[in-house]
């Protein structure tokens, strides 16, 4: 369980958001939505203390991540897999090595076992035969899927997706959405999905956090979203629906 | 707090830089994290710089010899003095400083572009999120490579500088190789070499640490990486010259 409590973050004079509180239940998929620049990625980076807030806490199973020593933090961070917005693949090594990277440094696995696990992770994201390619040869959708393979290789408890479908065609987006659902169901993973794609929200999420006007504007069940009385949220949904149809 | 007095930004940056160095120092004990990268950096900073350092050495020595011969009247002074002046200038100053200025472009720009790209494409966040200490993984091996490889490059530049000087002297008919070397030996002091080595270590540290700092904290996409690299190279050059002056004032 991840409890976000009264979080406030600013960069210099720029207030990103304040007073953000909500809870991510185990086994659920939570979507974080909001306009571009409203601080979704910044929020995601607080969950495993890649960024530190001005105020507030993030408790993971009761433990405050901002109070941890470096060793403690390392343990907590390894419970997370993150798919970054552009994939964040290491461009100095091959695709195979990207996925193998955490295994090489954080496990004692031999070459054969590593190859097996990498292959398994790549086939989960439907990319069996890209291993030897350099990362610069991959398309945007492939990069995201390789990033996802790398994120699940250490079998994390939490998977964080930063705009997994942005910049992809509708068909590939659907495939990624299916993957997110599969990951959550098959691997029993708790997921947080950042997106501004309402279609994706409805597909994958149980709960929705809507960031707007520098705060958490709405939080609730995905099914209740349409009946909310939050005007900005309704407009946000409408704008995206308009785009879909 | 009023933070807008002139120079405030510079002071803040220096504090930020010092913080990164402190982190690097603390995580320099995590050798297993950066061992692999360290070897790679030795190759990139050291080995791959040898061709350009060879050129720098040869041409510095050659030009200096021609110029010294032109400026001195060898009817008054013995011609061996050309060897003395050229060799000593190279060993004390030129082999270290000219190399450093060239390497600020080559090594510094490479480091800040690499780290900057990793920063803006979230590769550094990816490393951290896997549980890596990114400072230990990325910054420490680069600074160590600067500290250990620059002295070797300095020696290389000095050796080729003297070879360039001897050759230019002989080919241009200014003085025979033997006389050049006689002059060089007459004013050869070990302390000069030690001074040059100290300089090169400092320059290696200055260039790699500034470039790491600028790259590691780059922001704002491709343009941000470009800015970081420009600043890294310019600041490296400025601080190499300042360090050169300071060391000369202290040690000579
Ligand atoms: N390291 C940083 N330094 C300064 N400002 C930052 C930094 N990171 C983010 N910001 C600012 O914080 C705000 C929120 O950024 P964030 O990346 O979280 O937006 P986002 O909601 O993820 O947008 P998008 O949907 O476009 O990805 C932006 O105004 C951004 O410029
Ligand atoms: Mg974002």
Short mmCIF file of C-alpha atoms in Angstrom, two decimals, chain A residues 45 48 50 70 74 77-78 80 82 84-86 88-91 101-102 105-106 150, chain B residues 30 32-33 36-37 117-118 121-123 125-134 137:
data_model
loop_
_atom_site.label_atom_id
_atom_site.label_comp_id
_atom_site.label_asym_id
_atom_site.label_seq_id
_atom_site.Cartn_x
_atom_site.Cartn_y
_atom_site.Cartn_z
CA UNK A 45 9.07 10.44 -9.05
CA UNK A 48 10.32 6.08 -4.85
CA UNK A 50 13.70 10.16 -7.09
CA UNK A 70 20.46 5.09 1.23
CA UNK A 74 17.69 1.07 -2.40
CA UNK A 77 13.35 1.30 -4.98
CA UNK A 78 13.89 -2.25 -6.08
CA UNK A 80 9.34 -0.60 -8.06
CA UNK A 82 9.22 2.12 -13.80
CA UNK A 84 9.67 6.14 -18.15
CA UNK A 85 8.02 8.49 -20.59
CA UNK A 86 10.49 7.86 -23.44
CA UNK A 88 14.83 5.69 -20.80
CA UNK A 89 16.78 2.84 -22.39
CA UNK A 90 20.54 3.02 -21.95
CA UNK A 91 21.77 3.90 -25.39
CA UNK A 101 21.12 -4.83 -16.76
CA UNK A 102 19.38 -5.12 -13.37
CA UNK A 105 24.13 -5.97 -11.05
CA UNK A 106 21.58 -7.12 -8.51
CA UNK A 150 13.32 -4.05 -18.11
CA UNK B 30 31.42 1.58 -3.87
CA UNK B 32 32.01 -2.67 -7.47
CA UNK B 33 29.40 -0.26 -8.85
CA UNK B 36 33.57 -1.64 -15.26
CA UNK B 37 32.92 1.97 -16.15
CA UNK B 117 21.63 13.20 -22.59
CA UNK B 118 21.26 10.56 -19.91
CA UNK B 121 16.14 11.14 -21.40
CA UNK B 122 15.57 9.96 -17.81
CA UNK B 123 18.34 7.35 -17.99
CA UNK B 125 16.35 8.40 -13.11
CA UNK B 126 16.16 4.87 -14.48
CA UNK B 127 19.51 4.01 -12.89
CA UNK B 128 18.48 5.51 -9.57
CA UNK B 129 15.12 3.79 -9.65
CA UNK B 130 16.80 0.41 -10.09
CA UNK B 131 18.68 1.08 -6.88
CA UNK B 132 21.93 2.30 -8.39
CA UNK B 133 23.88 5.14 -6.95
CA UNK B 134 24.12 7.13 -10.18
CA UNK B 137 28.13 4.77 -11.36
#
